[in-house]
PDB file of C-alpha atoms in Angstrom:
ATOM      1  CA  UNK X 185      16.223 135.684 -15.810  1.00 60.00           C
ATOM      2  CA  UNK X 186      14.628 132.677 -17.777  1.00 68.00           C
ATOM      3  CA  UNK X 187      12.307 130.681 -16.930  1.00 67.00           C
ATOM      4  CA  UNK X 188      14.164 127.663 -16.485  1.00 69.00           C
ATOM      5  CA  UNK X 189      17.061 129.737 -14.945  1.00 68.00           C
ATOM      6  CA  UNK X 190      14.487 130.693 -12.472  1.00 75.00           C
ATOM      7  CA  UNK X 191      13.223 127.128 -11.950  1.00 79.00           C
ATOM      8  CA  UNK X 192      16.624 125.311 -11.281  1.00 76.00           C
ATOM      9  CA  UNK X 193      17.219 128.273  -8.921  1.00 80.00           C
ATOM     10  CA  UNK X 194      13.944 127.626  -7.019  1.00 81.00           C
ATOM     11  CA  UNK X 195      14.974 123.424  -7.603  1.00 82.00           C
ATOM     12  CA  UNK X 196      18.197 124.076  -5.979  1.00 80.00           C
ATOM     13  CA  UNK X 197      16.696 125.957  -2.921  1.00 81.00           C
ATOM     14  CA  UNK X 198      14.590 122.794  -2.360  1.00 87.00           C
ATOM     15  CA  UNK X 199      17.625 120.167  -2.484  1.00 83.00           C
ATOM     16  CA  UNK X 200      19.177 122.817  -0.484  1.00 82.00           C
ATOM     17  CA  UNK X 201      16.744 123.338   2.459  1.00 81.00           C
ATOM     18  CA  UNK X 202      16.006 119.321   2.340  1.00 81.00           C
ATOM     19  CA  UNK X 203      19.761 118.577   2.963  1.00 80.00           C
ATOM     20  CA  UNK X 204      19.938 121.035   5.724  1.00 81.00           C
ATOM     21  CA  UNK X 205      16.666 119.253   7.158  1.00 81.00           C
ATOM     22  CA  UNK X 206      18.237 115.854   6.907  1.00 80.00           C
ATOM     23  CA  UNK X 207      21.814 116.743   8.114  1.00 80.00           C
ATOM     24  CA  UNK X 208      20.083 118.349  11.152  1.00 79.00           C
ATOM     25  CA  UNK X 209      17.904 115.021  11.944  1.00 78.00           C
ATOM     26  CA  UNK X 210      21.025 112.902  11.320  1.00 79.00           C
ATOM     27  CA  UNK X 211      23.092 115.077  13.624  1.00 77.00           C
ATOM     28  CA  UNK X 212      20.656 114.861  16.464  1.00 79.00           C
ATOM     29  CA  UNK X 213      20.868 110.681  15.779  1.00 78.00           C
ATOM     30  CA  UNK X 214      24.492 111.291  16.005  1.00 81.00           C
ATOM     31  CA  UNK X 215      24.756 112.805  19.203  1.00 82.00           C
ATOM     32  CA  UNK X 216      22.427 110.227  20.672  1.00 79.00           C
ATOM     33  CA  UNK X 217      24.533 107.679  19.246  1.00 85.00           C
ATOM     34  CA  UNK X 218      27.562 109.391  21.169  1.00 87.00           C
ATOM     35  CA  UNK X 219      25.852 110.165  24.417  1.00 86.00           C
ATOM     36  CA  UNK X 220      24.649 106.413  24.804  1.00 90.00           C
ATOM     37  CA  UNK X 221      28.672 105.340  24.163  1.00 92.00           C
ATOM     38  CA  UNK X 222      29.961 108.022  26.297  1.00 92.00           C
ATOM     39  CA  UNK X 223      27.121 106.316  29.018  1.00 92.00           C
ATOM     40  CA  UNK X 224      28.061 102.968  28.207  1.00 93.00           C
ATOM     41  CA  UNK X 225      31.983 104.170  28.639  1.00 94.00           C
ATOM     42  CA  UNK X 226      31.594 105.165  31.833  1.00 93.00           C
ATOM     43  CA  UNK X 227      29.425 102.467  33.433  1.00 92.00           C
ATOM     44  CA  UNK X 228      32.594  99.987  32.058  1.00 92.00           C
ATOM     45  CA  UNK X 229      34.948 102.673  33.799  1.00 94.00           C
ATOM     46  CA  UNK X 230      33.174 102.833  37.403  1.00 92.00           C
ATOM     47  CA  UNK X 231      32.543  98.956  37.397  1.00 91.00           C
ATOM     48  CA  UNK X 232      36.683  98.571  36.977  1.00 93.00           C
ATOM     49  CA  UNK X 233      37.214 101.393  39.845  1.00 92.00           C
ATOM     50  CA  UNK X 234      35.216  99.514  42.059  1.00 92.00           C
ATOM     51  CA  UNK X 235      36.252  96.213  41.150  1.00 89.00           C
ATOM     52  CA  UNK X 236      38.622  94.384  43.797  1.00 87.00           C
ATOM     53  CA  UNK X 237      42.029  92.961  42.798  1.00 85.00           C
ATOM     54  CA  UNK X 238      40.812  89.296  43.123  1.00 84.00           C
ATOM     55  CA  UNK X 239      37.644  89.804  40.825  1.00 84.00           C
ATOM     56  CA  UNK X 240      39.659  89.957  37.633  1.00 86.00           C
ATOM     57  CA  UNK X 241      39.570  86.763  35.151  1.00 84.00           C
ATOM     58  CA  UNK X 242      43.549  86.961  35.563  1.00 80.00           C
ATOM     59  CA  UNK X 243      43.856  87.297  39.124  1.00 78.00           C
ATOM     60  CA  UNK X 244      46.915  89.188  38.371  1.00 82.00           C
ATOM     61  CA  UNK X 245      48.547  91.790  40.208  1.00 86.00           C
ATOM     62  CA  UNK X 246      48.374  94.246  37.779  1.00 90.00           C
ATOM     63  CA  UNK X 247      44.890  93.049  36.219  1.00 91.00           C
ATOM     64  CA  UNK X 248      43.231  96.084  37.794  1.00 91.00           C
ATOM     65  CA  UNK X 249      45.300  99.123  36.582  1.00 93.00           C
ATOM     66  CA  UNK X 250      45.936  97.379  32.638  1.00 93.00           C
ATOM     67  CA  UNK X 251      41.999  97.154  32.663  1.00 93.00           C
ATOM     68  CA  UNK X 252      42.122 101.240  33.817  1.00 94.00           C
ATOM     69  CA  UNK X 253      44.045 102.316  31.223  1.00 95.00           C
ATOM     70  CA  UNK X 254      42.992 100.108  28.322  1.00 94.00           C
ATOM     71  CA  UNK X 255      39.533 101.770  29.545  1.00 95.00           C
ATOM     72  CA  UNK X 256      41.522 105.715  29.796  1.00 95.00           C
ATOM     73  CA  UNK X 257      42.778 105.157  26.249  1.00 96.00           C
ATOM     74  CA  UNK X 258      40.622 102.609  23.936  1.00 95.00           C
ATOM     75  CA  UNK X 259      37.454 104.391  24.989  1.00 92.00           C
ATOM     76  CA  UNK X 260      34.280 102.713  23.633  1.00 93.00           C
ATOM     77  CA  UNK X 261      36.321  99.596  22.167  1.00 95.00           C
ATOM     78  CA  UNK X 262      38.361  99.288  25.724  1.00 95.00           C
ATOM     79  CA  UNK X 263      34.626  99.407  27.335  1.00 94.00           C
ATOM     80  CA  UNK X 264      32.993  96.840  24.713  1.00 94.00           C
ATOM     81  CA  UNK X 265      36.279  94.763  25.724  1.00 94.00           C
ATOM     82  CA  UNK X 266      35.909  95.419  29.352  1.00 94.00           C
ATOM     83  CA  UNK X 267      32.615  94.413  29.195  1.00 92.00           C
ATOM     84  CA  UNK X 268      33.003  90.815  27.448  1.00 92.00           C
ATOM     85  CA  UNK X 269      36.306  89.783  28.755  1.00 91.00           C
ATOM     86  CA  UNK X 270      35.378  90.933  32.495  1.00 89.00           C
ATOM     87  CA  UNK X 271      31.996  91.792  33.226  1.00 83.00           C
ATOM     88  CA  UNK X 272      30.396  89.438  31.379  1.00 81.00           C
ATOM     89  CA  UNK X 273      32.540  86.346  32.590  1.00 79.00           C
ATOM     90  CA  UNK X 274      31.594  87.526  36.365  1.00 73.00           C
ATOM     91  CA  UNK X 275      28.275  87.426  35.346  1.00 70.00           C
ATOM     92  CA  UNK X 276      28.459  83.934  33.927  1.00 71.00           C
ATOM     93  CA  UNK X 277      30.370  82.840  37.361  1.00 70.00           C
ATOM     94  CA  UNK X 278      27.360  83.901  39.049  1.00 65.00           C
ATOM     95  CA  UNK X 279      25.012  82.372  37.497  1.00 58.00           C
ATOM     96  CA  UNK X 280      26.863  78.424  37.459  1.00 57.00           C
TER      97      UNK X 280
END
């Protein structure tokens, strides 16, 4: 083996080992990332449970269950939803 066979082999192990390093660091980010939506997902989830009838924007019949399963099936983008359409405007009513 050559020298410079020998150092692009030992260059290679480097990149190697560094991108391991890295894809391990950005995979822990990752799963935090995940665990605070999951969190988030199921704070939205419980608040709709609990939620009476009459404390929907809508006041609809039906407000209750279509905010369930938007929550059931959109996941984080039914929660962020959830959250500024319904939370957010009880909040407001609240406060004025």
């Amino acid at each position: 083996m050559s020298k410079s066979d020998s150092e692009w082999m030992v260059a290679g192990l480097i990149v190697f080992f560094a991108m391991i390093v890295f894809a391990y660091h950005i995979g822990q980010l990752l799963w935090g990332i995940i665990l605070i939506a999951l969190v988030f997902w199921m704070l939205m989830l419980a608040d709709c449970l609990r939620r009476g009838t009459d404390s929907f924007p809508g006041k609809g019949e039906y407000d209750k269950f279509i905010w369930s399963a938007a929550l059931i099936f959109l996941n984080f983008i039914g929660a962020i939803l959830y959250y500024y359409l319904v939370r957010k405007q009880d909040i407001i009513g609240e406060i004025s």
